[in-house]
């Protein structure tokens, strides 16, 4: 099973965190610190896998963002890499050429997309079409609520 | 601002995020956030009721602030309110906030559960999915209690939408992981297996995850999944024409599902049915064949997905470990990957080959790749790949190649990355020991290790070389000669000095015949290093010196002079000073005979698992488990006590203790006795403590406890910290602070007990007005009689006094008496309260019975209230011997051959109280795979079952 997924920038700024098992805030902060220092210190063209405590860390860089996924020991590393890639594809499809700013300004969407794709640390739906369809459906629900549009900002 | 027009776009939120991004400094950011928090707080508190949109927007802002790393202490209630909105987006934000911010023990859970319940009942698939996600995200016990029984119904109901089925399967999986006891197995389990046949591949994928986890715990219940999984796999892997639409990922058919199915099959041995087995073999062969085909795409995603399936197929082949041809093919495939240009594949091939190396069918095939692996060690640029290469060399090592592999690892060590040096040192030490044919090679290897990487040679390693030298007399002379020569180097590592000091102290006589290494030369050589060493090493050298005095009377005067010098006798370090004083005194007053007895050569160490191996295991991921040594020591005294825990957290005394005395109580070793006499210097107590050996090792266990510098409680709160330790044993230290140590020794017979309490004054001044009292609460008074004898009102500095308690058990009880102690120390009144470990199980008498008798009684005690069962996670490593010792310590007889499963433990005993006797049967079933236990107790009285279960279930 997957334990957590972190997205952070080259400067080590955290952009998204998803924890699949309960953890105290202190533990989370420590893990975030460990992951960013460990992954950012890696040389280019190293392999994408690391061992950390009893977990496997799989990371990959897309443009300015690092995606860092921790899985349990018996999980398949290569497929974990493709979990990351599939998530990037889903973000890309939704935002159209996704960039770091999209994820900063629409963090809640990034979470919703992730929730359609993964659940409880397991893959829920691997079909890109189905995930996209359900995200679009929820946006439709949103857009029909015209009253939102008339609200003043702030 | 980026041009995102999707969704509703909460403008206020976007403005706020922009503001934060424009902040030039951390201070400005905090200021802006505080302003926003104040604003939100006033909105939430304001009189005007907020509409859904505003609430949603503010909750979203709070979420953003939290994700920036700031604490959020309000807004939870508003988020919960959003859950009951009938607008999807509001609900969605509410759920998001809760899954990110609400931890599992929040007091809002009940409200949240209510909202979830409504959404689950709504029959609106979108809302149901949100609710299921929330349960999976929070996953608390309270949620599990509320929903664990509903979710299986949602999962298998005929009219449930596919997407809800997927969520329900994974939600159930999550609950099964966190609270397995709450997820009832039942009629639904059989139907879940049939989801493997579902039309919708998304449903199959989610269901496979669930089934795999359930099958790991109860393989027998899910055996039918094997046939379905093989059939499904075969359809995906072998039929070329099948159209999986969107489940084909970069030209690879359903890689996620394939991998999961292979994983599911890894819960089982190879299928027994011939047809099924050959169908599976066909699948595996197809996957191996495909690896040789040219790629259908140049994209890395294609090769990753394809190889992911391949690696998982290889894992299954290795797991089955039954088809030599497949194993060898797998090995050859991995061999190809070893030279692949993709670093990832080289890494995985090395990793996967490690497991292949342990199969008898493929071990030889793996060995043919040794040169490639050694080459990887030298040329790989990535340290994690090199580390895998080290692992593989370690795994493929056997008697035939040990010398070469050890040599390669040693030479790699000279340039190895600092981060992996310690592990390599451990591995070299283990291989050298395991495959040593002649032990001179072993000694040379370890000394080389210390020379090359002295700083990374942990204590376990040099302890081990000493243990081995002591246990094998054929190598002692060589070892003495070699360390003597190694010590000639002008700069040698302190670890070498330690080994040298110890070995020469024991076996220096074996080389003393040679004038080049005469006693005086040996001594001078050691002493020339003395001043460069740390305190623990110096302490060890002093012990070597006193051993020299015994071995070589001719250097006695020289050594006495050294001991007598001010730098020793008045050393500012108390340990060194004390050794110098004691050794000097010993050498002056003791006759040769006594010296020879006291300083006799160390007896052989008992054979046991190498402490280095234990350390390596610990490094390799078992770190999550609690300390193995600690649990063992509690039960078995010092027999299992290994150096690891003590030396890491204690200072010099432990060093001496470990090397000279830990492995068993040895009359011949002098130092613990000296320590002992110092700590408890009044003669009666001294004998008292030593005579505790009701079990052969109990005395030593006390020794260990005496020296452990544990807690320093000063509050008057009732100390219960060590209470649980006494459930399965009767002797030990129940309390300790800077002033006082309280040791216990107790005996029980039928319903009567006697407890000896030893109060040791740890200070050098008197404790005045020393009074003690034993109190029992009102309920306990009617169940337990405790009578305490009086105790002296003054405890001299460094002395120990003893108090006797007589205990009578009238009827079964739950609470424990409290021991109150009051005394004056340095003008202040000290109050201490300690919960005394008088527990119901102490009044057990063992009962031996045959299997037939056992089951007869088991049946008689079949009423529901007579049985108590508890399922719990193992808190300690699941070691059979330790568990046995604990059950025996608990007071019941262990019955062999009763339970059909030899891994289970069955016990029987009778609790004696004045009024009645209560028979008790006990069954403990470990599940090592899940790291869980199930404990079942049957007695004729419900409260007895309850209490015994509480007591025992905390011990594993």
Coordinates of N, CA, C and O in Angstrom, one line a residue, chain B residues 342-415:
Chain B
X342 N 19.3 1.6 -18.2 CA 18.5 2.3 -17.3 C 18.9 2.0 -15.8 O 18.9 0.8 -15.4
X343 N 19.2 3.0 -15.1 CA 19.6 2.8 -13.7 C 18.6 2.1 -12.9 O 18.8 1.2 -12.1
X344 N 17.3 2.5 -13.1 CA 16.2 1.9 -12.4 C 16.2 0.4 -12.5 O 16.0 -0.4 -11.5
X345 N 16.4 -0.1 -13.7 CA 16.4 -1.6 -13.9 C 17.6 -2.3 -13.3 O 17.4 -3.3 -12.7
X346 N 18.7 -1.6 -13.4 CA 19.9 -2.3 -12.7 C 19.6 -2.4 -11.2 O 19.9 -3.4 -10.6
X347 N 19.0 -1.3 -10.7 CA 18.7 -1.3 -9.2 C 17.8 -2.4 -8.9 O 18.0 -3.2 -8.0
X348 N 16.7 -2.5 -9.6 CA 15.7 -3.5 -9.3 C 16.2 -4.9 -9.5 O 15.9 -5.9 -8.8
X349 N 17.0 -5.1 -10.6 CA 17.6 -6.4 -10.8 C 18.4 -6.9 -9.7 O 18.4 -8.0 -9.2
X350 N 19.3 -6.0 -9.2 CA 20.1 -6.3 -8.0 C 19.2 -6.7 -6.8 O 19.5 -7.7 -6.1
X351 N 18.2 -5.9 -6.6 CA 17.3 -6.1 -5.5 C 16.6 -7.5 -5.6 O 16.5 -8.3 -4.7
X352 N 16.1 -7.7 -6.8 CA 15.3 -8.9 -7.0 C 16.2 -10.2 -6.9 O 15.8 -11.2 -6.4
X353 N 17.4 -10.1 -7.4 CA 18.3 -11.2 -7.4 C 18.7 -11.6 -6.0 O 19.0 -12.8 -5.7
X354 N 18.6 -10.7 -5.1 CA 18.9 -11.0 -3.7 C 18.0 -12.1 -3.2 O 18.4 -13.0 -2.5
X355 N 16.7 -12.0 -3.5 CA 15.8 -13.0 -3.1 C 16.0 -14.3 -3.8 O 15.9 -15.4 -3.3
X356 N 16.4 -14.2 -5.1 CA 16.7 -15.4 -5.9 C 17.8 -16.2 -5.3 O 17.9 -17.4 -5.4
X357 N 18.8 -15.4 -4.7 CA 20.0 -16.1 -4.2 C 19.7 -17.0 -3.1 O 20.4 -18.0 -2.9
X358 N 18.6 -16.8 -2.5 CA 18.3 -17.7 -1.3 C 17.5 -19.0 -1.8 O 17.3 -19.8 -0.9
X359 N 17.2 -19.1 -3.0 CA 16.5 -20.3 -3.5 C 17.6 -21.3 -3.9 O 18.6 -21.0 -4.6
X360 N 17.4 -22.6 -3.5 CA 18.4 -23.6 -3.8 C 18.5 -23.8 -5.3 O 19.5 -24.2 -5.8
X361 N 17.4 -23.6 -6.0 CA 17.4 -23.8 -7.5 C 18.2 -22.8 -8.2 O 18.7 -23.1 -9.3
X362 N 18.2 -21.6 -7.7 CA 18.8 -20.5 -8.5 C 20.0 -20.0 -7.9 O 20.7 -19.1 -8.4
X363 N 20.4 -20.4 -6.7 CA 21.6 -19.9 -6.0 C 22.8 -19.9 -6.9 O 23.5 -18.9 -7.1
X364 N 23.0 -21.1 -7.6 CA 24.2 -21.2 -8.4 C 24.1 -20.2 -9.6 O 25.1 -19.6 -10.0
X365 N 22.9 -20.1 -10.2 CA 22.7 -19.2 -11.3 C 23.0 -17.8 -11.0 O 23.6 -17.0 -11.7
X366 N 22.6 -17.4 -9.8 CA 22.9 -16.1 -9.3 C 24.4 -15.9 -9.2 O 25.0 -14.8 -9.6
X367 N 25.1 -16.9 -8.7 CA 26.5 -16.7 -8.5 C 27.3 -16.5 -9.7 O 28.4 -15.8 -9.7
X368 N 26.7 -16.9 -10.9 CA 27.5 -16.7 -12.1 C 27.6 -15.2 -12.4 O 28.4 -14.8 -13.3
X369 N 26.8 -14.4 -11.8 CA 26.8 -12.9 -12.1 C 27.7 -12.2 -11.1 O 27.7 -11.0 -11.1
X370 N 28.5 -12.9 -10.4 CA 29.3 -12.2 -9.3 C 30.2 -11.1 -9.8 O 30.2 -10.0 -9.3
X371 N 30.9 -11.4 -11.0 CA 31.8 -10.4 -11.5 C 31.1 -9.1 -11.8 O 31.5 -8.0 -11.6
X372 N 29.9 -9.3 -12.5 CA 29.1 -8.1 -12.9 C 28.8 -7.3 -11.6 O 28.8 -6.1 -11.6
X373 N 28.4 -8.0 -10.6 CA 28.0 -7.3 -9.4 C 29.1 -6.6 -8.7 O 29.0 -5.4 -8.3
X374 N 30.3 -7.3 -8.7 CA 31.5 -6.6 -8.1 C 31.8 -5.4 -8.9 O 32.2 -4.3 -8.4
X375 N 31.6 -5.5 -10.2 CA 31.9 -4.4 -11.1 C 31.0 -3.2 -10.8 O 31.4 -2.1 -10.8
X376 N 29.7 -3.6 -10.6 CA 28.7 -2.5 -10.2 C 29.2 -1.8 -9.0 O 29.0 -0.6 -8.9
X377 N 29.7 -2.5 -8.0 CA 30.1 -1.9 -6.8 C 31.2 -0.9 -7.1 O 31.3 0.1 -6.4
X378 N 32.0 -1.2 -8.1 CA 33.1 -0.2 -8.4 C 32.7 0.9 -9.3 O 33.3 2.0 -9.3
X379 N 31.7 0.7 -10.2 CA 31.5 1.7 -11.2 C 30.2 2.4 -11.1 O 30.1 3.5 -11.7
X380 N 29.2 1.9 -10.4 CA 27.9 2.6 -10.3 C 28.1 4.0 -9.7 O 28.8 4.2 -8.7
X381 N 27.4 5.0 -10.3 CA 27.5 6.4 -9.8 C 26.6 6.6 -8.7 O 26.8 7.6 -7.9
X382 N 25.5 5.8 -8.6 CA 24.5 6.1 -7.6 C 24.7 5.3 -6.4 O 24.7 4.0 -6.5
X383 N 24.7 5.9 -5.3 CA 25.0 5.2 -4.0 C 23.9 4.1 -3.7 O 24.2 3.0 -3.2
X384 N 22.7 4.4 -4.1 CA 21.7 3.4 -3.7 C 21.8 2.2 -4.5 O 21.5 1.1 -4.1
X385 N 22.3 2.3 -5.8 CA 22.6 1.1 -6.6 C 23.7 0.3 -6.0 O 23.7 -0.9 -5.9
X386 N 24.8 1.1 -5.6 CA 25.9 0.4 -5.0 C 25.5 -0.4 -3.7 O 25.9 -1.5 -3.4
X387 N 24.6 0.2 -3.0 CA 24.1 -0.4 -1.8 C 23.4 -1.7 -2.1 O 23.6 -2.8 -1.4
X388 N 22.6 -1.7 -3.2 CA 22.0 -3.0 -3.6 C 23.0 -4.0 -4.0 O 22.8 -5.2 -3.7
X389 N 24.1 -3.5 -4.6 CA 25.1 -4.5 -5.0 C 25.8 -5.1 -3.8 O 26.0 -6.3 -3.8
X390 N 26.0 -4.3 -2.8 CA 26.5 -4.9 -1.5 C 25.6 -6.0 -1.0 O 25.9 -7.1 -0.6
X391 N 24.3 -5.6 -1.0 CA 23.3 -6.5 -0.5 C 23.3 -7.9 -1.2 O 23.2 -8.9 -0.6
X392 N 23.4 -7.7 -2.5 CA 23.4 -9.0 -3.4 C 24.7 -9.8 -3.1 O 24.6 -11.0 -3.0
X393 N 25.8 -9.1 -3.0 CA 27.0 -9.9 -2.7 C 26.9 -10.6 -1.4 O 27.3 -11.8 -1.3
X394 N 26.3 -10.0 -0.5 CA 26.0 -10.6 0.8 C 25.1 -11.8 0.7 O 25.4 -12.9 1.3
X395 N 24.1 -11.6 -0.1 CA 23.1 -12.7 -0.3 C 23.7 -13.9 -1.1 O 23.3 -15.0 -0.8
X396 N 24.6 -13.6 -2.0 CA 25.1 -14.8 -2.8 C 26.3 -15.4 -2.2 O 26.9 -16.4 -2.8
X397 N 26.7 -14.9 -1.1 CA 28.0 -15.4 -0.5 C 27.7 -16.8 0.1 O 26.7 -17.1 0.7
X398 N 28.7 -17.7 -0.2 CA 28.7 -19.0 0.4 C 30.1 -19.4 0.6 O 31.0 -18.6 0.3
X399 N 30.3 -20.7 1.1 CA 31.7 -21.1 1.4 C 32.6 -20.9 0.2 O 33.8 -20.6 0.4
X400 N 32.1 -21.2 -1.0 CA 33.0 -21.2 -2.1 C 33.5 -19.8 -2.5 O 34.6 -19.7 -3.1
X401 N 32.8 -18.8 -2.2 CA 33.2 -17.5 -2.7 C 33.4 -16.5 -1.6 O 33.7 -15.3 -1.8
X402 N 33.3 -16.9 -0.4 CA 33.3 -16.0 0.8 C 34.6 -15.2 0.8 O 34.6 -14.0 1.0
X403 N 35.8 -15.9 0.6 CA 37.0 -15.1 0.7 C 37.1 -14.0 -0.3 O 37.5 -12.9 0.0
X404 N 36.6 -14.3 -1.6 CA 36.7 -13.3 -2.6 C 35.7 -12.1 -2.3 O 36.1 -10.9 -2.4
X405 N 34.5 -12.5 -1.9 CA 33.5 -11.4 -1.6 C 33.9 -10.6 -0.4 O 33.8 -9.3 -0.5
X406 N 34.4 -11.2 0.6 CA 34.8 -10.4 1.8 C 36.0 -9.5 1.4 O 36.0 -8.3 1.7
X407 N 36.9 -10.0 0.5 CA 38.0 -9.2 0.1 C 37.5 -8.0 -0.7 O 37.9 -6.8 -0.5
X408 N 36.5 -8.2 -1.6 CA 36.0 -7.1 -2.4 C 35.3 -6.1 -1.5 O 35.4 -4.9 -1.8
X409 N 34.5 -6.6 -0.6 CA 33.8 -5.7 0.3 C 34.8 -4.8 1.1 O 34.6 -3.6 1.3
X410 N 35.8 -5.5 1.6 CA 36.8 -4.8 2.3 C 37.5 -3.7 1.5 O 37.7 -2.6 1.9
X411 N 37.8 -4.0 0.2 CA 38.5 -3.0 -0.6 C 37.5 -1.9 -1.0 O 37.8 -0.7 -1.1
X412 N 36.2 -2.3 -1.1 CA 35.2 -1.2 -1.4 C 35.0 -0.3 -0.2 O 34.8 0.9 -0.3
X413 N 35.2 -0.9 1.0 CA 35.0 -0.1 2.2 C 35.9 1.1 2.3 O 35.5 2.1 2.8
X414 N 37.1 0.9 1.7 CA 38.0 2.1 1.8 C 37.5 3.3 1.2 O 37.8 4.4 1.6
X415 N 36.6 3.2 0.1 CA 36.1 4.4 -0.6 C 34.6 4.5 -0.4 O 34.0 5.4 -1.0

